[in-house]
PDB file of C-alpha atoms and ligand atoms in Angstrom:
ATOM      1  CA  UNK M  11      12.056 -11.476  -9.159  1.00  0.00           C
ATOM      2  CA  UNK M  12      12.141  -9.616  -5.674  1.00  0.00           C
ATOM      3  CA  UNK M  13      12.799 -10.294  -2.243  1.00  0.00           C
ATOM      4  CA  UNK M  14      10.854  -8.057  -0.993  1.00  0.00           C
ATOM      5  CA  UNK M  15       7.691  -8.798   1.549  1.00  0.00           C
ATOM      6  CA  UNK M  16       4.676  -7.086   0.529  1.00  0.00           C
ATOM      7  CA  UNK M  17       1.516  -7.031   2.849  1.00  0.00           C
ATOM      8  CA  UNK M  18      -2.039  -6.577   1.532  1.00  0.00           C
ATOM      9  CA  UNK M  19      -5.075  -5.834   2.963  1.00  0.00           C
ATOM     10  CA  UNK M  20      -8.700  -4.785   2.103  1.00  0.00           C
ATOM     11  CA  UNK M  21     -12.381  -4.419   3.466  1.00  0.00           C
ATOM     12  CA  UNK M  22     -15.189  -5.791   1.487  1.00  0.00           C
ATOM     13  CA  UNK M  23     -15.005  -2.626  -0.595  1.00  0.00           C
ATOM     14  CA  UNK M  24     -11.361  -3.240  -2.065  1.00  0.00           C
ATOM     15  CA  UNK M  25     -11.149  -7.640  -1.818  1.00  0.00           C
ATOM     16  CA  UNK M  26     -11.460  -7.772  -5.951  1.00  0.00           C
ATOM     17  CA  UNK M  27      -8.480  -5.971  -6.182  1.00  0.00           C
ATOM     18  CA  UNK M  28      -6.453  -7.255  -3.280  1.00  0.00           C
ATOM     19  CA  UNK M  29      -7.081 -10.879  -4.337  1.00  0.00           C
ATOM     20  CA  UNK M  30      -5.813  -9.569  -8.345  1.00  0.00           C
ATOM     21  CA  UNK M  31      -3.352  -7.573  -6.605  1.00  0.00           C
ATOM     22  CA  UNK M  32      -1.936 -10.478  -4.517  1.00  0.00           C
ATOM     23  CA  UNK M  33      -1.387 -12.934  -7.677  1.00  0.00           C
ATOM     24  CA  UNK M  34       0.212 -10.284  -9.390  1.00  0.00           C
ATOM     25  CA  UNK M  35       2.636  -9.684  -7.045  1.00  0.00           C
ATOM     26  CA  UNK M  36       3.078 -13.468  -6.419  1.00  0.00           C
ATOM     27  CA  UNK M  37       3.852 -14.061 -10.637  1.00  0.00           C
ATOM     28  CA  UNK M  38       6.096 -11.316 -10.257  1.00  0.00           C
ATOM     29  CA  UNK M  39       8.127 -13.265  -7.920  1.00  0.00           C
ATOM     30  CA  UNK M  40       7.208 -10.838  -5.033  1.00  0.00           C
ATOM     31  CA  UNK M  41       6.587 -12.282  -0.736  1.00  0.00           C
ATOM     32  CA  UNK M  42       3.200 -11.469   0.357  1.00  0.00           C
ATOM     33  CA  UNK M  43       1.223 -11.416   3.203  1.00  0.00           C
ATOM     34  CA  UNK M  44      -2.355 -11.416   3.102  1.00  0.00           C
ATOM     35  CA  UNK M  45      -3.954 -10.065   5.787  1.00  0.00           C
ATOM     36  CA  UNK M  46      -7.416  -9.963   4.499  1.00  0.00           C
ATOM     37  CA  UNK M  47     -10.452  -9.754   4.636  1.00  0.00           C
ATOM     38  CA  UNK M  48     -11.316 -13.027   3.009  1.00  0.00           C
ATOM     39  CA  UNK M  49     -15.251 -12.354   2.363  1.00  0.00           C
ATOM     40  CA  UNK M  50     -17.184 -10.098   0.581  1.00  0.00           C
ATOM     41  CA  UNK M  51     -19.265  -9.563   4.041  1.00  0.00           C
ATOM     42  CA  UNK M  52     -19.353  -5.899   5.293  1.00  0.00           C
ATOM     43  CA  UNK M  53     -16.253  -5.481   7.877  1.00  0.00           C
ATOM     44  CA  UNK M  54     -14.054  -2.040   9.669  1.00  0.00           C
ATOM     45  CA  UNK M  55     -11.495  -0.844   7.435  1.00  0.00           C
ATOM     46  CA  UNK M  56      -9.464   0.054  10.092  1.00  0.00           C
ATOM     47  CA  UNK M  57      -8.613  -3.649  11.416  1.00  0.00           C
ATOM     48  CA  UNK M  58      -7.096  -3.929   8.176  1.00  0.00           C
ATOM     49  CA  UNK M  59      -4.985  -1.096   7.897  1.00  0.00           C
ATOM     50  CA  UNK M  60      -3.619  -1.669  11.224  1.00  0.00           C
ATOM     51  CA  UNK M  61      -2.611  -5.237  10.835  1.00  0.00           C
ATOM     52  CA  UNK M  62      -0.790  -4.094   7.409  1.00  0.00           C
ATOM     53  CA  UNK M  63       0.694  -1.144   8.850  1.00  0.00           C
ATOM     54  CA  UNK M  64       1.440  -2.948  11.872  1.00  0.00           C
ATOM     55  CA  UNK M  65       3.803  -5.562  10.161  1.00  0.00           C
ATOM     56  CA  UNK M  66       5.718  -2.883   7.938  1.00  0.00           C
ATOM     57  CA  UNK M  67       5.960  -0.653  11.232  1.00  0.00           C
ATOM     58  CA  UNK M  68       7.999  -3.769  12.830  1.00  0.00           C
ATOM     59  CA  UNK M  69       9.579  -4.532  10.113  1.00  0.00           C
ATOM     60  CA  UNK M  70       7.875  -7.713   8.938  1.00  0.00           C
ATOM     61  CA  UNK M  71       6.944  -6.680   5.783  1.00  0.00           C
ATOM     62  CA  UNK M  72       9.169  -4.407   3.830  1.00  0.00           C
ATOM     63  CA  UNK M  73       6.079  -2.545   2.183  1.00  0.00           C
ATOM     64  CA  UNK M  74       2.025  -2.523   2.534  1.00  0.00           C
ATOM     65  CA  UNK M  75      -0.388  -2.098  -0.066  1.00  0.00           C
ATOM     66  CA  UNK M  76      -4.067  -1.530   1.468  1.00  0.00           C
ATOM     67  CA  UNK M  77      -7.369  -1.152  -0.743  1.00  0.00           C
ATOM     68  CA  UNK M  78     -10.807  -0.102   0.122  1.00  0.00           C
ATOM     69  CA  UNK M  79     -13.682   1.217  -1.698  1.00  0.00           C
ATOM     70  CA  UNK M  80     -12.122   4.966  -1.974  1.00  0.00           C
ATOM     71  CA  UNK M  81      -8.772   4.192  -0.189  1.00  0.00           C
ATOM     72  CA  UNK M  82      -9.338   7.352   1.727  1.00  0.00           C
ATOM     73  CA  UNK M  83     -10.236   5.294   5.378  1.00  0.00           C
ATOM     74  CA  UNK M  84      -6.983   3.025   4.918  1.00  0.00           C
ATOM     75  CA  UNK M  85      -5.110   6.224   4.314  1.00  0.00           C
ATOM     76  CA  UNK M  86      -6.379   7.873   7.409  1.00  0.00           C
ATOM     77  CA  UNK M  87      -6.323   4.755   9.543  1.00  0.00           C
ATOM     78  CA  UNK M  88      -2.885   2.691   8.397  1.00  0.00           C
ATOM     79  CA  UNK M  89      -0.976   6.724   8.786  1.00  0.00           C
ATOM     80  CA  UNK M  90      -2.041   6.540  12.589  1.00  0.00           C
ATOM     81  CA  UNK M  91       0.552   4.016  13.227  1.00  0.00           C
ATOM     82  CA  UNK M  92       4.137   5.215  13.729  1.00  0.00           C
ATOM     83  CA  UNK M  93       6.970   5.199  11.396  1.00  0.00           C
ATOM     84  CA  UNK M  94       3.974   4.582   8.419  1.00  0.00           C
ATOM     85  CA  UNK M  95       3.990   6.950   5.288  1.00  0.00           C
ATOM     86  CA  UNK M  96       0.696   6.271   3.388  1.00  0.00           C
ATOM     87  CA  UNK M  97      -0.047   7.756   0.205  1.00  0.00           C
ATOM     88  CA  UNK M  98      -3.184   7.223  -1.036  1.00  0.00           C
ATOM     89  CA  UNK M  99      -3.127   7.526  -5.170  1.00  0.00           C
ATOM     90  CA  UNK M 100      -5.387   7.275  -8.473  1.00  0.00           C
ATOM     91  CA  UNK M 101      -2.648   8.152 -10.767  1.00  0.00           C
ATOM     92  CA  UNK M 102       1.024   7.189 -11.346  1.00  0.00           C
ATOM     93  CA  UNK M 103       2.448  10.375 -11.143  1.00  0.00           C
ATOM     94  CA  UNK M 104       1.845  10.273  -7.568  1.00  0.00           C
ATOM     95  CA  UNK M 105       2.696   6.858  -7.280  1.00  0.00           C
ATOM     96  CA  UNK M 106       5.851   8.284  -8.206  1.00  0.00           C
ATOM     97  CA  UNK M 107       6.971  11.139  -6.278  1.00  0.00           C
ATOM     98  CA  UNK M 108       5.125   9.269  -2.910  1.00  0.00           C
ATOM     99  CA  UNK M 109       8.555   6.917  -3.328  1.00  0.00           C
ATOM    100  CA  UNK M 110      10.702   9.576  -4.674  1.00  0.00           C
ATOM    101  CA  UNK M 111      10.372  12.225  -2.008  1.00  0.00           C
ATOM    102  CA  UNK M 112       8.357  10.950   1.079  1.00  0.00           C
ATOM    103  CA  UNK M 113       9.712   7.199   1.085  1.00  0.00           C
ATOM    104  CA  UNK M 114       5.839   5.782   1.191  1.00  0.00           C
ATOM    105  CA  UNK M 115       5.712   2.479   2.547  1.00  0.00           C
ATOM    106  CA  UNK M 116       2.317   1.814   2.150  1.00  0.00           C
ATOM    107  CA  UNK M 117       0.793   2.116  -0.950  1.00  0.00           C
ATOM    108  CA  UNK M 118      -3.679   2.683  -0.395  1.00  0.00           C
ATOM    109  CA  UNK M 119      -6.352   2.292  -3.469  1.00  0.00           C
ATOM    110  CA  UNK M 120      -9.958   2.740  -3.874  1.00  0.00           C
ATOM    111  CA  UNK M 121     -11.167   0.428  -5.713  1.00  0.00           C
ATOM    112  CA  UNK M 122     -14.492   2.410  -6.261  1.00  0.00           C
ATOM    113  CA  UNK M 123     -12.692   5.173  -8.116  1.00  0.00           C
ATOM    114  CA  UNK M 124     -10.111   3.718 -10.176  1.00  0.00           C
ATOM    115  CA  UNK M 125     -10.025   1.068 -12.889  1.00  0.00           C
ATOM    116  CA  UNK M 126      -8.051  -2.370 -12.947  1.00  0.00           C
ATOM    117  CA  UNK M 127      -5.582  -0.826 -15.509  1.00  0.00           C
ATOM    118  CA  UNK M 128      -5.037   2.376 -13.584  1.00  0.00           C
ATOM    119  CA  UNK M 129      -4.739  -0.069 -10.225  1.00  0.00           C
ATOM    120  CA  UNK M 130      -1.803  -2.389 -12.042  1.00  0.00           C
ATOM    121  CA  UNK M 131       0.164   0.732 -13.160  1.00  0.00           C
ATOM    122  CA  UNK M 132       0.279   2.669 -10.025  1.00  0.00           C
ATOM    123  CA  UNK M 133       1.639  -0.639  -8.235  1.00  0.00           C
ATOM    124  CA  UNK M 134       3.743  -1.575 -10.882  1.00  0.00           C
ATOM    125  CA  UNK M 135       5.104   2.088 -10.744  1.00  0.00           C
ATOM    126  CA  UNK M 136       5.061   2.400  -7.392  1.00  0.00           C
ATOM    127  CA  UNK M 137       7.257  -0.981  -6.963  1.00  0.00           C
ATOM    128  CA  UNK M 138       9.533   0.188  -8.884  1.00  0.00           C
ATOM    129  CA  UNK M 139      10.623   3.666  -7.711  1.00  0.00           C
ATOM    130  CA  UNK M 140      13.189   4.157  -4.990  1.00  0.00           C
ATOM    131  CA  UNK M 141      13.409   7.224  -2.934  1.00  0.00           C
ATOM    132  CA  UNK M 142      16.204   9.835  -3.814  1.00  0.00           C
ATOM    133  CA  UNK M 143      16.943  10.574  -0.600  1.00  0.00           C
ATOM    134  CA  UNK M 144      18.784  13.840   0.108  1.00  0.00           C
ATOM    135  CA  UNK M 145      16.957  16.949   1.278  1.00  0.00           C
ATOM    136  CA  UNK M 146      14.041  14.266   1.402  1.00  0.00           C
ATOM    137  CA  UNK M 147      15.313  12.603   4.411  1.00  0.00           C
ATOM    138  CA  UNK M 148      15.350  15.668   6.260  1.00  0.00           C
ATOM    139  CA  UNK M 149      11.673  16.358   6.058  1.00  0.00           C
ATOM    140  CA  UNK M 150      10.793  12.743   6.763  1.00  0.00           C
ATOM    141  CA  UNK M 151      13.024  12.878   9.938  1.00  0.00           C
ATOM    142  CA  UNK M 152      10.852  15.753  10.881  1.00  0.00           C
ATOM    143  CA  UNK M 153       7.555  13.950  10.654  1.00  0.00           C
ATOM    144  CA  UNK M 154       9.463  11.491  12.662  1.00  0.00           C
TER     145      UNK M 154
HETATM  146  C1  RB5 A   8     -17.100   0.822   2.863  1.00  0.00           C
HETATM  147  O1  RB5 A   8     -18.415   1.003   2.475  1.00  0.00           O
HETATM  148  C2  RB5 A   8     -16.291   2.086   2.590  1.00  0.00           C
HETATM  149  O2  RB5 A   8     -16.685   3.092   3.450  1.00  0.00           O
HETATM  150  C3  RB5 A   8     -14.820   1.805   2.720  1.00  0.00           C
HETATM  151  O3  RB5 A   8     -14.463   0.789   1.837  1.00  0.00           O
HETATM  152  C4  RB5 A   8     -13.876   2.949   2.421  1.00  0.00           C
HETATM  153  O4  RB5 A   8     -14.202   3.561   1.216  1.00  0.00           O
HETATM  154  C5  RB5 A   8     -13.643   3.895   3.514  1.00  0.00           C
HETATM  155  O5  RB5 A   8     -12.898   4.870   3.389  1.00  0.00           O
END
């Protein structure tokens, strides 16, 4: 059980895995916000990633997870709005070390590229990894 808020978003190109992604979270005891889309009609990734990055910029959600059909538009989009750090990732690894070292608060799939499986581990791992701080802080306060 968490109590942390997680907002989730998706175009047409990531819903399957934002609707498995949202009941995942929710059995896991997790908040969420869904900001949609709620169709499988074409829409603009970047409405998306800004209401998600939006709320975590403001602090209403403590992280964002954002899918799409390669991830890389949500990425580009949700990392245009201050005080975000977006890591777009098919692997754990980088899951990983986007929490340990650049404090990622948005977490962005593509749901084209990677399988279920891979999805479920890189949020589970990505969850589940808090940043180490240190010298790490001082290159984040220089994006800043
Ligand atoms: C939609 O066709 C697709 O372009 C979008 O889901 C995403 O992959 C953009 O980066």
């Amino acid at each position: 059980m968490s109590n942390i808020k997680i907002a989730v978003g998706s175009d047409h190109g990531g819903l399957e895995y934002k609707e498995k992604i949202l009941e995942f979270l929710k059995n896991k005891g997790y908040e969420t916000i869904d900001e949609g889309t709620y169709s499988k009609e074409s829409c603009d990734y970047p409405e998306f990633a800004r209401k998600v990055a939006n709320l975590v910029a403001e602090k209403k959600a403590d992280r964002g997870i954002l899918i799409c059909g390669s991830g890389i538009g949500m990425s580009i989009a949700a990392n245009k709005v201050k005080g975000i750090r977006a890591a777009l990732c098919s692997e754990t690894t980088s899951a990983r070390l986007s929490r340990e070292h650049n404090n990622s608060n948005i977490l962005c799939l593509g749901q084209r590229l990677i399988g279920e499986t891979m999805a479920f581990e890189i949020v589970e791992t990505w969850l589940n990894t808090e940043f180490a701080g240190g010298r790490h802080q001082h290159r984040i306060d220089i994006i800043e």
